[in-house]
Amino acid sequence: MSALSYDSARFLTSAQQLSQCPEDEGGEVAFAGRSNAGKSSALNALTRNSKLARTSKTPGRTQLMNFFSLSSGEHRLVDLPGYGYAKVNREMKQDWENFIGEYLAERQSLKGLILLMDIRHPMSEFDEMMVRWAIQTRMPLRVLLTKSDKLKRGPAKSTLLKVSHQLTSQANWLSVQAFSSLKKDGVAELEAWLNEQLLG
Ligand SMILES: Nc1nc2c(ncn2[C@@H]2O[C@H](COP(=O)(O)OP(=O)(O)OP(=O)(O)O)[C@@H](O)[C@H]2O)c(=O)[nH]1
Ligand SMILES: [Mg+2]
């Protein structure tokens, strides 16, 4: 197999606990990041399907984990619920942390993690935690600096260099790229990384 067709992605199922996830076989890559970072928009840009994952101006729109299957039949993309959603109460936040923590620790078919950060606010405390987790578990991690259209070329480039240095000095399975769902910038680069994790 040479490459996967991402525009073949179809909604498979939602889950709010591990037991509701699809069979743990084949390979999947999960999209994580704080609420409003642009996870759902990036999935829609990647799959050329503006209706695939719901996007919203209201942070915390996606409260469930959503699984999308590719036409290969054995590969999936996963939209994780955003973290840092201010309006959830402590109990809901705990539930979220337990669920995501369990998913990351247990999921055998998880082949890579995409961590999305608004290019104007990279590397929050939670982002750092996800990076540490990827280092400890040797999980391939791709950081997407999203909404790159919001910055001029110079500042965008310097943020990319800074984050790149920060990541690659720690482990060679961490990498970063700029991304704009609005301009469809970075889609081919993202596809190449996904192909490597899912088919490599
Ligand atoms: N200018 C610009 N806006 C974007 C881009 N990507 C996302 N947005 C906007 O950012 C907001 C949040 O995008 P979503 O894709 O819903 O973010 P999310 O990470 O899925 O959010 P949750 O589901 O709440 O965790 C929406 O208003 C999008 O239109 C981008 O590349 N450029
Ligand atoms: Mg979303």
Tab-separated table of C-alpha atoms and ligand atoms in Angstrom:
chain	number	residue	atom	x	y	z
A	1	MET	CA	0.000	0.000	0.000
A	2	SER	CA	1.447	3.401	-0.939
A	3	ALA	CA	-0.803	6.010	0.665
A	4	LEU	CA	-4.128	6.255	2.408
A	5	SER	CA	-7.073	8.189	1.049
A	6	TYR	CA	-8.065	10.609	3.786
A	7	ASP	CA	-11.061	11.973	1.931
A	8	SER	CA	-12.584	8.524	2.304
A	9	ALA	CA	-13.031	9.117	6.057
A	10	ARG	CA	-16.495	8.344	7.389
A	11	PHE	CA	-17.945	8.741	10.874
A	12	LEU	CA	-17.752	5.413	12.662
A	13	THR	CA	-18.829	5.893	16.272
A	14	SER	CA	-18.588	8.055	19.404
A	15	ALA	CA	-17.323	6.944	22.773
A	16	GLN	CA	-17.193	8.348	26.271
A	17	GLN	CA	-15.496	5.389	27.841
A	18	LEU	CA	-12.940	2.854	26.718
A	19	SER	CA	-15.469	0.035	26.452
A	20	GLN	CA	-17.374	2.017	23.789
A	21	CYS	CA	-14.343	2.407	21.515
A	22	PRO	CA	-14.195	0.308	18.333
A	23	GLU	CA	-12.302	-2.978	18.397
A	24	ASP	CA	-8.654	-2.297	19.272
A	25	GLU	CA	-7.147	-3.553	16.004
A	26	GLY	CA	-5.529	-2.065	12.916
A	27	GLY	CA	-4.121	1.420	13.416
A	28	GLU	CA	-5.364	4.842	14.446
A	29	VAL	CA	-4.037	8.349	15.030
A	30	ALA	CA	-5.681	10.638	17.587
A	31	PHE	CA	-6.062	14.424	17.389
A	32	ALA	CA	-5.614	16.110	20.785
A	33	GLY	CA	-5.395	19.695	21.925
A	34	ARG	CA	-7.044	22.312	24.021
A	35	SER	CA	-10.573	23.374	23.271
A	36	ASN	CA	-10.795	25.677	20.285
A	37	ALA	CA	-7.288	24.777	19.022
A	38	GLY	CA	-8.842	23.680	15.727
A	39	LYS	CA	-8.959	19.868	15.978
A	40	SER	CA	-12.265	19.401	14.211
A	41	SER	CA	-11.379	21.998	11.551
A	42	ALA	CA	-8.065	20.238	10.862
A	43	LEU	CA	-9.844	16.884	10.464
A	44	ASN	CA	-12.260	18.480	8.027
A	45	ALA	CA	-9.421	20.076	6.024
A	46	LEU	CA	-7.518	16.783	5.926
A	47	THR	CA	-10.548	14.802	4.763
A	48	ARG	CA	-11.832	17.572	2.443
A	49	ASN	CA	-15.164	17.199	4.162
A	50	SER	CA	-16.447	20.328	5.871
A	51	LYS	CA	-19.195	18.320	7.525
A	52	LEU	CA	-17.136	15.448	8.918
A	53	ALA	CA	-16.263	16.708	12.407
A	54	ARG	CA	-18.412	19.443	13.860
A	55	THR	CA	-16.664	22.754	14.426
A	56	SER	CA	-17.795	25.567	16.652
A	57	LYS	CA	-17.000	28.968	18.034
A	58	THR	CA	-18.077	27.650	21.428
A	59	PRO	CA	-15.163	25.842	23.073
A	60	GLY	CA	-15.871	22.346	24.277
A	61	ARG	CA	-18.258	21.520	21.462
A	62	THR	CA	-16.836	18.051	20.986
A	63	GLN	CA	-17.350	16.312	24.345
A	64	LEU	CA	-17.129	12.775	23.071
A	65	MET	CA	-14.365	10.909	21.371
A	66	ASN	CA	-15.299	10.541	17.698
A	67	PHE	CA	-13.896	7.770	15.503
A	68	PHE	CA	-13.658	8.053	11.718
A	69	SER	CA	-12.741	5.101	9.538
A	70	LEU	CA	-10.740	5.220	6.308
A	71	SER	CA	-11.631	3.162	3.247
A	72	SER	CA	-8.666	0.855	3.890
A	73	GLY	CA	-10.958	-0.672	6.524
A	74	GLU	CA	-8.216	-1.010	9.113
A	75	HIS	CA	-7.250	2.606	9.813
A	76	ARG	CA	-8.985	5.263	11.861
A	77	LEU	CA	-8.704	8.932	12.823
A	78	VAL	CA	-9.889	9.957	16.282
A	79	ASP	CA	-11.113	13.397	17.375
A	80	LEU	CA	-10.454	13.602	21.129
A	81	PRO	CA	-12.486	15.985	23.294
A	82	GLY	CA	-10.682	19.281	23.848
A	83	TYR	CA	-9.005	19.863	27.183
A	84	GLY	CA	-9.050	23.010	29.248
A	85	TYR	CA	-12.690	23.723	28.635
A	86	ALA	CA	-13.350	26.291	31.371
A	87	LYS	CA	-17.047	25.688	31.769
A	88	VAL	CA	-16.932	22.046	32.760
A	89	ASN	CA	-17.090	21.330	36.470
A	90	ARG	CA	-14.430	19.530	38.437
A	91	GLU	CA	-16.125	16.159	38.234
A	92	MET	CA	-16.435	16.351	34.437
A	93	LYS	CA	-12.804	17.417	34.186
A	94	GLN	CA	-11.783	14.405	36.269
A	95	ASP	CA	-13.866	12.102	34.064
A	96	TRP	CA	-12.192	13.547	30.995
A	97	GLU	CA	-8.688	13.101	32.392
A	98	ASN	CA	-9.401	9.523	33.437
A	99	PHE	CA	-10.888	8.614	30.080
A	100	ILE	CA	-8.163	10.192	27.933
A	101	GLY	CA	-5.464	8.891	30.272
A	102	GLU	CA	-6.874	5.381	30.041
A	103	TYR	CA	-7.233	5.601	26.257
A	104	LEU	CA	-3.624	6.755	25.810
A	105	ALA	CA	-2.283	4.115	28.172
A	106	GLU	CA	-4.323	1.146	26.947
A	107	ARG	CA	-4.980	1.611	23.255
A	108	GLN	CA	-2.783	-0.825	21.321
A	109	SER	CA	-3.863	0.401	17.886
A	110	LEU	CA	-2.809	3.989	18.658
A	111	LYS	CA	0.124	4.614	16.305
A	112	GLY	CA	0.567	8.334	16.683
A	113	LEU	CA	-0.719	11.490	18.272
A	114	ILE	CA	-1.405	14.836	16.634
A	115	LEU	CA	-1.239	17.664	19.161
A	116	LEU	CA	-2.850	20.872	17.950
A	117	MET	CA	-1.919	24.267	19.352
A	118	ASP	CA	-3.053	27.708	18.270
A	119	ILE	CA	0.140	29.186	16.759
A	120	ARG	CA	-0.465	32.325	18.843
A	121	HIS	CA	-0.481	30.365	22.147
A	122	PRO	CA	1.803	27.328	21.810
A	123	MET	CA	2.917	24.954	24.598
A	124	SER	CA	0.407	25.416	27.388
A	125	GLU	CA	0.942	23.449	30.571
A	126	PHE	CA	-1.317	20.721	29.261
A	127	ASP	CA	0.508	20.644	25.925
A	128	GLU	CA	3.753	20.135	27.830
A	129	MET	CA	2.165	17.242	29.686
A	130	MET	CA	1.139	15.552	26.434
A	131	VAL	CA	4.661	16.035	25.065
A	132	ARG	CA	6.160	14.436	28.200
A	133	TRP	CA	3.762	11.524	27.834
A	134	ALA	CA	4.785	11.008	24.175
A	135	ILE	CA	8.443	11.019	25.203
A	136	GLN	CA	7.905	8.518	28.014
A	137	THR	CA	5.858	6.120	25.899
A	138	ARG	CA	7.866	6.635	22.669
A	139	MET	CA	4.663	7.612	20.900
A	140	PRO	CA	5.249	9.436	17.593
A	141	LEU	CA	3.933	12.970	18.077
A	142	ARG	CA	3.222	15.610	15.460
A	143	VAL	CA	2.499	19.119	16.710
A	144	LEU	CA	0.324	21.231	14.423
A	145	LEU	CA	0.619	24.977	14.967
A	146	THR	CA	-2.887	25.817	13.844
A	147	LYS	CA	-4.527	28.989	12.537
A	148	SER	CA	-1.176	29.954	10.974
A	149	ASP	CA	-3.147	32.375	8.770
A	150	LYS	CA	-3.600	34.531	11.894
A	151	LEU	CA	0.110	35.464	11.981
A	152	LYS	CA	2.345	37.202	9.459
A	153	ARG	CA	5.021	35.070	7.815
A	154	GLY	CA	7.862	36.279	10.078
A	155	PRO	CA	6.267	35.634	13.481
A	156	ALA	CA	4.811	32.335	12.206
A	157	LYS	CA	8.254	31.182	11.106
A	158	SER	CA	9.921	32.146	14.371
A	159	THR	CA	7.283	30.301	16.442
A	160	LEU	CA	7.757	27.233	14.247
A	161	LEU	CA	11.533	27.325	14.732
A	162	LYS	CA	11.245	27.814	18.470
A	163	VAL	CA	8.803	24.942	19.000
A	164	SER	CA	10.769	22.751	16.584
A	165	HIS	CA	13.950	23.244	18.573
A	166	GLN	CA	12.138	22.605	21.847
A	167	LEU	CA	10.742	19.289	20.565
A	168	THR	CA	13.547	17.824	18.483
A	169	SER	CA	16.100	18.437	21.213
A	170	GLN	CA	14.095	16.039	23.406
A	171	ALA	CA	13.288	13.083	21.138
A	172	ASN	CA	13.493	12.315	17.424
A	173	TRP	CA	9.911	11.004	17.290
A	174	LEU	CA	8.580	14.512	18.005
A	175	SER	CA	8.037	16.957	15.148
A	176	VAL	CA	6.095	20.101	14.299
A	177	GLN	CA	4.565	21.901	11.331
A	178	ALA	CA	2.408	24.939	10.684
A	179	PHE	CA	-1.198	24.380	9.648
A	180	SER	CA	-4.131	26.448	8.461
A	181	SER	CA	-7.499	24.830	7.963
A	182	LEU	CA	-8.751	28.103	6.505
A	183	LYS	CA	-6.063	28.253	3.791
A	184	LYS	CA	-5.638	24.463	3.592
A	185	ASP	CA	-1.936	24.955	4.328
A	186	GLY	CA	0.027	21.998	5.659
A	187	VAL	CA	-2.405	19.278	4.535
A	188	ALA	CA	0.094	17.413	2.320
A	189	GLU	CA	2.736	17.493	5.053
A	190	LEU	CA	0.239	16.130	7.564
A	191	GLU	CA	-0.803	13.358	5.151
A	192	ALA	CA	2.814	12.305	4.688
A	193	TRP	CA	3.291	12.049	8.456
A	194	LEU	CA	0.055	10.074	8.888
A	195	ASN	CA	0.995	7.651	6.098
A	196	GLU	CA	4.275	7.019	7.830
A	197	GLN	CA	2.635	6.217	11.179
A	198	LEU	CA	-0.259	4.164	9.811
A	199	LEU	CA	1.528	2.293	7.022
A	200	GLY	CA	5.172	2.478	8.107
B	1	LIG	N1	-8.557	31.664	11.045
B	1	LIG	C1	-8.654	30.351	11.319
B	1	LIG	N2	-9.615	29.918	12.170
B	1	LIG	C2	-9.682	28.601	12.447
B	1	LIG	C3	-8.771	27.669	11.856
B	1	LIG	N3	-9.058	26.443	12.352
B	1	LIG	C4	-10.103	26.597	13.194
B	1	LIG	N4	-10.495	27.893	13.261
B	1	LIG	C5	-11.616	28.433	14.069
B	1	LIG	O1	-11.391	28.149	15.443
B	1	LIG	C6	-12.617	27.784	16.100
B	1	LIG	C7	-12.483	26.422	16.774
B	1	LIG	O2	-12.271	25.422	15.785
B	1	LIG	P1	-12.646	23.889	16.045
B	1	LIG	O3	-12.094	23.134	14.886
B	1	LIG	O4	-14.088	23.738	16.344
B	1	LIG	O5	-11.779	23.589	17.371
B	1	LIG	P2	-11.706	22.263	18.277
B	1	LIG	O6	-10.298	22.114	18.688
B	1	LIG	O7	-12.320	21.126	17.552
B	1	LIG	O8	-12.578	22.671	19.537
B	1	LIG	P3	-13.333	21.698	20.595
B	1	LIG	O9	-14.123	20.685	19.812
B	1	LIG	O10	-14.161	22.632	21.366
B	1	LIG	O11	-12.291	21.073	21.434
B	1	LIG	C8	-13.700	27.832	15.025
B	1	LIG	O12	-14.346	29.088	15.105
B	1	LIG	C9	-12.914	27.708	13.733
B	1	LIG	O13	-13.569	28.307	12.632
B	1	LIG	C10	-7.775	28.173	10.932
B	1	LIG	O14	-6.938	27.459	10.358
B	1	LIG	N5	-7.771	29.522	10.706
B	2	MG	MG	-13.873	19.844	18.031
